[in-house]
Tab-separated table of C-alpha atoms and ligand atoms in Angstrom:
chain	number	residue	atom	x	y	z
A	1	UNK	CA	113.055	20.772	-143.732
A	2	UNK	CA	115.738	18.779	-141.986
A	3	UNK	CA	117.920	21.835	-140.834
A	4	UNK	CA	114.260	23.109	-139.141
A	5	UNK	CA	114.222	19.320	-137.914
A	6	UNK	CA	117.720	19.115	-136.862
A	7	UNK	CA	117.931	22.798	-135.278
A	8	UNK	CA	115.235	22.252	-133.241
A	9	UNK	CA	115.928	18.710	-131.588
A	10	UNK	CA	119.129	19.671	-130.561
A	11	UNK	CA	117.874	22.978	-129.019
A	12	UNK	CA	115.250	20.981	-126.725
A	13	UNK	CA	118.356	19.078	-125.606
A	14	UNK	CA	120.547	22.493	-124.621
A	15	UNK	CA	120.104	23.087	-120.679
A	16	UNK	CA	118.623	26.733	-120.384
A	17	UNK	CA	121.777	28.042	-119.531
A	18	UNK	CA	123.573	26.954	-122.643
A	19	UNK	CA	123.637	29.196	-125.818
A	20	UNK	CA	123.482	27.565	-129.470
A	21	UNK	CA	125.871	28.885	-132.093
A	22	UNK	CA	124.820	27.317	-135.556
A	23	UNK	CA	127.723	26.955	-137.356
A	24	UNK	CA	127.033	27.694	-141.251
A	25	UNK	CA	129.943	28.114	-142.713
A	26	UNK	CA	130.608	26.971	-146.545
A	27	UNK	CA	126.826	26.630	-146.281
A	28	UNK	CA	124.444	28.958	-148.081
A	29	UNK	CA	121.822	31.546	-147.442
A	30	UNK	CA	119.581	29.714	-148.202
A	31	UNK	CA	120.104	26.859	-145.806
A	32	UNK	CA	120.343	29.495	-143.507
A	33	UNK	CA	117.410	31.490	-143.944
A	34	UNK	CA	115.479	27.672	-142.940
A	35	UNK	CA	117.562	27.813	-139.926
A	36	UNK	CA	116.580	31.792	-139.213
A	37	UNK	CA	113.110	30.688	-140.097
A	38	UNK	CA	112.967	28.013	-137.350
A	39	UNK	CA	114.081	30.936	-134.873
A	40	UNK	CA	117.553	30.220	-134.763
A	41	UNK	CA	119.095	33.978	-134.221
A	42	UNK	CA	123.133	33.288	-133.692
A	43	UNK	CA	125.151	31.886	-136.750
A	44	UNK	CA	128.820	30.991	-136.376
A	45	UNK	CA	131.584	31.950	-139.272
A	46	UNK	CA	135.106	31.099	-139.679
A	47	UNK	CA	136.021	33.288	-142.694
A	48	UNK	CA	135.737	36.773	-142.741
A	49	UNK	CA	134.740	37.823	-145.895
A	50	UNK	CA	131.681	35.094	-145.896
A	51	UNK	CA	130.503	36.672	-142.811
A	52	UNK	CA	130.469	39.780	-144.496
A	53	UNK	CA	128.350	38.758	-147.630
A	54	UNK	CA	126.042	36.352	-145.236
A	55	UNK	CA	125.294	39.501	-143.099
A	56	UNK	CA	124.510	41.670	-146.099
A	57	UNK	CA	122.468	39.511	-147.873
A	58	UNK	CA	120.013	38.514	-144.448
A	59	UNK	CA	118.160	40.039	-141.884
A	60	UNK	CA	119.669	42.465	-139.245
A	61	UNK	CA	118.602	40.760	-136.327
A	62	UNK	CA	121.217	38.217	-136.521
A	63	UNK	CA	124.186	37.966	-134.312
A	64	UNK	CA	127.108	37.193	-135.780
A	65	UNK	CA	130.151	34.926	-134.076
A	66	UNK	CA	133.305	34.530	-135.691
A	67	UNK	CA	134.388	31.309	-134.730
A	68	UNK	CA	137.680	31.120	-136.842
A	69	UNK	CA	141.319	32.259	-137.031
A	70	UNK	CA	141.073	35.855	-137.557
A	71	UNK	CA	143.963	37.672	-139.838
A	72	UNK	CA	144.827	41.349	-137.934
A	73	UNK	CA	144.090	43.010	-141.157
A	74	UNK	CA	140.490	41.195	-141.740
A	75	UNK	CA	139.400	42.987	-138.759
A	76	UNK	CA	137.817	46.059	-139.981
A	77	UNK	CA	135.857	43.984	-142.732
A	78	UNK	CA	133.272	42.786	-139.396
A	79	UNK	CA	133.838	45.493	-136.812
A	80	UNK	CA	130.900	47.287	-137.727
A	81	UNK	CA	128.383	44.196	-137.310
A	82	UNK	CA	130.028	41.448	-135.181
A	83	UNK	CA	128.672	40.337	-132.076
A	84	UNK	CA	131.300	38.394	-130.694
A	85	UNK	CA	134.922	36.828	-131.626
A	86	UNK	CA	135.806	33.734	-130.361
A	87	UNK	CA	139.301	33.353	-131.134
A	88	UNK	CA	141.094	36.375	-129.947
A	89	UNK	CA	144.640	34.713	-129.069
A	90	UNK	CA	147.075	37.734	-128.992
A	91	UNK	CA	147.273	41.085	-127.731
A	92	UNK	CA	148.648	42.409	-130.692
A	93	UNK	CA	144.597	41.202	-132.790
A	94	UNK	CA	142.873	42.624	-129.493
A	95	UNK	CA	144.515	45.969	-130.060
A	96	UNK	CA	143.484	45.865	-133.808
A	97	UNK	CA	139.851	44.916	-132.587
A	98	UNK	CA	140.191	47.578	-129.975
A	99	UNK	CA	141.218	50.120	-132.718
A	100	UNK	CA	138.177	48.987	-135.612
A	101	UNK	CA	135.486	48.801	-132.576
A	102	UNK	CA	136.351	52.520	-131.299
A	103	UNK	CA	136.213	53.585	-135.384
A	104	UNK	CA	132.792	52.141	-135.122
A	105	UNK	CA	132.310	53.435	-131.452
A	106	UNK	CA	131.112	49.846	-130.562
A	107	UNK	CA	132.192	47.824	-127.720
A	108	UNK	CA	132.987	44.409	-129.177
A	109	UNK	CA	133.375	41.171	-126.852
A	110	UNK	CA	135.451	39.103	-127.174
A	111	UNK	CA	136.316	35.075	-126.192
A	112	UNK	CA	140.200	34.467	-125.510
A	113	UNK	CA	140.988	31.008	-127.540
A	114	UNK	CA	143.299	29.094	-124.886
A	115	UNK	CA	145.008	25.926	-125.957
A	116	UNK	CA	143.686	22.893	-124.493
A	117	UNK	CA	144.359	20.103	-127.143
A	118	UNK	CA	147.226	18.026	-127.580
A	119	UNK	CA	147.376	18.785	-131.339
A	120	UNK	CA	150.494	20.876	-132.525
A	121	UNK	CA	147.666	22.573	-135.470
A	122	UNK	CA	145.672	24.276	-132.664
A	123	UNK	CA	145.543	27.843	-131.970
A	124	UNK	CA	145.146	29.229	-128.377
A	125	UNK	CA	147.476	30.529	-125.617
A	126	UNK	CA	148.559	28.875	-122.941
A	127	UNK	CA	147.740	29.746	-119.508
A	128	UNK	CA	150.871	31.935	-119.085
A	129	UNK	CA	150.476	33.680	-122.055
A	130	UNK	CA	146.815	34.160	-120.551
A	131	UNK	CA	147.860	35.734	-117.094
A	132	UNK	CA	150.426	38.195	-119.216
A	133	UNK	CA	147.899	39.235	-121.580
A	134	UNK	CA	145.158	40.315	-118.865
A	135	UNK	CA	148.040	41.816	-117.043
A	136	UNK	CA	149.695	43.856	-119.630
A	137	UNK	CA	149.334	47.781	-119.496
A	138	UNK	CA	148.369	47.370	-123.526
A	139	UNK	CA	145.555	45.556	-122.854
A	140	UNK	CA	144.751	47.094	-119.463
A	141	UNK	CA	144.300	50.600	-121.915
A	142	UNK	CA	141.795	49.305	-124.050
A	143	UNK	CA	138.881	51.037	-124.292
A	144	UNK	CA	136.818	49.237	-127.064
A	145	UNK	CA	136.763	45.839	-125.991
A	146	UNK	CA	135.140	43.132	-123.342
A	147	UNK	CA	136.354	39.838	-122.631
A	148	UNK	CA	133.473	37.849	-121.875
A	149	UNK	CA	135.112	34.312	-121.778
A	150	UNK	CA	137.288	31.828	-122.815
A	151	UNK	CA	137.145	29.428	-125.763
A	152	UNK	CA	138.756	26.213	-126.589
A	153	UNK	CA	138.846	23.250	-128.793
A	154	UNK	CA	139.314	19.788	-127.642
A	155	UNK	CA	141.570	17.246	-129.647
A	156	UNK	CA	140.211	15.455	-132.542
A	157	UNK	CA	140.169	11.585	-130.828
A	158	UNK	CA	137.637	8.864	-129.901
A	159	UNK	CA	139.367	9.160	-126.355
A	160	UNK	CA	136.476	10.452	-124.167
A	161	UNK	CA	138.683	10.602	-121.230
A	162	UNK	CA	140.863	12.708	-123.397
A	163	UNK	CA	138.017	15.406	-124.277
A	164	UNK	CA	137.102	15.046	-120.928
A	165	UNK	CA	140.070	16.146	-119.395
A	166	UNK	CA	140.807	19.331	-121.820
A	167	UNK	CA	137.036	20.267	-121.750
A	168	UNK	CA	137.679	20.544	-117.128
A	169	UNK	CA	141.050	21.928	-117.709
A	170	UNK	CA	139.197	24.930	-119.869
A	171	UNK	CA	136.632	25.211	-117.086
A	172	UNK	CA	139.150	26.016	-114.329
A	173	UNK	CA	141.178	27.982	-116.114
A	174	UNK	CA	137.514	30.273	-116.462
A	175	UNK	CA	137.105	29.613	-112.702
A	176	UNK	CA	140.215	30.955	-111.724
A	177	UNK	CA	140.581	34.199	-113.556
A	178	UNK	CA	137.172	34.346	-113.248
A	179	UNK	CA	137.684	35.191	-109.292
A	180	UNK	CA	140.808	37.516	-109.836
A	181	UNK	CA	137.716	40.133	-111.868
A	182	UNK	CA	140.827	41.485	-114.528
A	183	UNK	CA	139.762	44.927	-116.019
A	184	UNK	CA	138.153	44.562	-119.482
A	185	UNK	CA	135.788	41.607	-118.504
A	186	UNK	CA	132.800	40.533	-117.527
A	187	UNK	CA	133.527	36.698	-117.926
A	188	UNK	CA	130.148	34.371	-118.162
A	189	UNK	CA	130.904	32.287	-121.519
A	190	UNK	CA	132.858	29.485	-122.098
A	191	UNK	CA	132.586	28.093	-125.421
A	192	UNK	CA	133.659	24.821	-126.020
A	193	UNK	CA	131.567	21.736	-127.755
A	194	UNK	CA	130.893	20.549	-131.237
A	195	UNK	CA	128.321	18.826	-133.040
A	196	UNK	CA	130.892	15.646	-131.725
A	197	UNK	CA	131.281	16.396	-128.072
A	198	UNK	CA	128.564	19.031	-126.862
A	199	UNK	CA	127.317	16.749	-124.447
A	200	UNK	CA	130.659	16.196	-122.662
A	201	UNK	CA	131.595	19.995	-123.126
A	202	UNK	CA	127.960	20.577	-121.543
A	203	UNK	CA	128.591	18.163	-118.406
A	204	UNK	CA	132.337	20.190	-118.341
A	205	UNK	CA	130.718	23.307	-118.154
A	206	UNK	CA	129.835	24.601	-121.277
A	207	UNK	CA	127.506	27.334	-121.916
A	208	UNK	CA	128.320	28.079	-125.997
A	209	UNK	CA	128.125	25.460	-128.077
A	210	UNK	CA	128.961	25.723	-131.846
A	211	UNK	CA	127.613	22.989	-133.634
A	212	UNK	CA	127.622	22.896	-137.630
A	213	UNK	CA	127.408	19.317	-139.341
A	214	UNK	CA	124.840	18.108	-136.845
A	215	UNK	CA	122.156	20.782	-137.886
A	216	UNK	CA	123.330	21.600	-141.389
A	217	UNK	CA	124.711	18.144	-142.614
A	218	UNK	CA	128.255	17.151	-143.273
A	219	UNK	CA	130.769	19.716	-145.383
B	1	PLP	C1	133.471	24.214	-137.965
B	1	PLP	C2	133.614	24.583	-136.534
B	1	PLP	C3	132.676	24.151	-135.576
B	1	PLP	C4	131.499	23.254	-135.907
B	1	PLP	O1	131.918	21.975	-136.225
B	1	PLP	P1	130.877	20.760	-136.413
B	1	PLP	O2	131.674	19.560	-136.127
B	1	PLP	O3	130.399	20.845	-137.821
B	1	PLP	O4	129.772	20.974	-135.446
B	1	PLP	C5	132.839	24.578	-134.281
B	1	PLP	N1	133.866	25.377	-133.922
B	1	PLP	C6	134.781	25.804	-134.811
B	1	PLP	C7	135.879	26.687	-134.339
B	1	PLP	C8	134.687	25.430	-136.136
B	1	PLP	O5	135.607	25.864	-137.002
């Protein structure tokens, strides 16, 4: 009863514009299937092979984010089923995503992960590595793939200034290549915000939150 509770209070909150990703990872179908029940329709996963076995095991109507690091040779494990991937963060995992998707001849979006916190553990590219990927001929080939936004992660702190500031600095980054139109997107997502800071990522411009502990209890 509490996920239904949980789910549901912090989707009257969301601004229509803003899409919930319920982060469920470790958890298990059946706290899920409460969540599904309440109408919740997008689940977030940061392993690969739990995706899989989540999506096999519940019904097809779900959309499926992975929200995690993704290993180049996990790929063809979701490419049949995922909706989108947020952290793409090198050209050489887009061209394996590009590869699975036309096997499956799907178009799969994707989110680019850039680096925004000032932890050395963080994955993400920077803005250069950004303006080369989008510009490469590689990339510029692809066929399979969308880029529908960026996607970042704010440093663990108390610091609200801090968050603040990395949460903006995501938001014009969007902005900007936003206006430039590159081939292979159709940018209108950035996801940024956790059950911690989705109100700040939501005044900074958020419209994708992924939010776990705060609708499925702690880990
Ligand atoms: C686990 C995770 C979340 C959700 O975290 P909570 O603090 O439980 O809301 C969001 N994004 C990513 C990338 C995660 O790995």
């Amino acid at each position: 009863m509490a996920i239904a509770e949980n789910l549901l209070s912090i989707k009257e909150s969301l601004p229509e514009n803003v899409t919930l990703v319920a982060v469920s990872k470790t958890k298990p179908v059946t706290d899920l299937m409460e969540a599904y029940t309440a109408g919740q329709r997008i689940f977030g996963e940061n392993k690969i092979q739990e995706m899989v076995d989540k999506w096999e095991q519940m019904p097809k109507d779900i959309e499926w984010h992975m929200i995690g690091h993704v290993q180049t040779n996990k790929v063809k494990y979701m490419a049949p089923f995922v909706t989108l991937i947020h952290g793409v963060d090198s050209l050489k995992l887009l061209e394996e995503i590009n590869k699975q998707a036309q096997k499956n001849n799907r178009i799969i979006n994707c989110l680019l992960q850039i680096y925004i916190a000032e932890e050395e553990s963080k994955f993400g590219l920077d803005e250069v590595e950004l303006q080369n990927l989008l510009n490469s001929t590689s990339f510029n080939q692809m066929n399979n793939i969308r880029i529908v936004g960026l996607m970042g992660m704010a440093t663990f702190t108390d610091n609200q200034n801090q968050i603040k500031k990395e949460f903006t600095h995501l938001k014009s980054i969007f902005d900007t290549i936003q206006k430039l139109e590159p081939k292979n997107c159709h940018l209108n997502t950035i996801s940024m915000g956790m059950s911690g800071d989705y109100p700040l990522a939501i005044a900074c411009g958020s419209t994708m939150v992924r939010i776990g502990s705060s609708i499925f209890g702690g880990r």
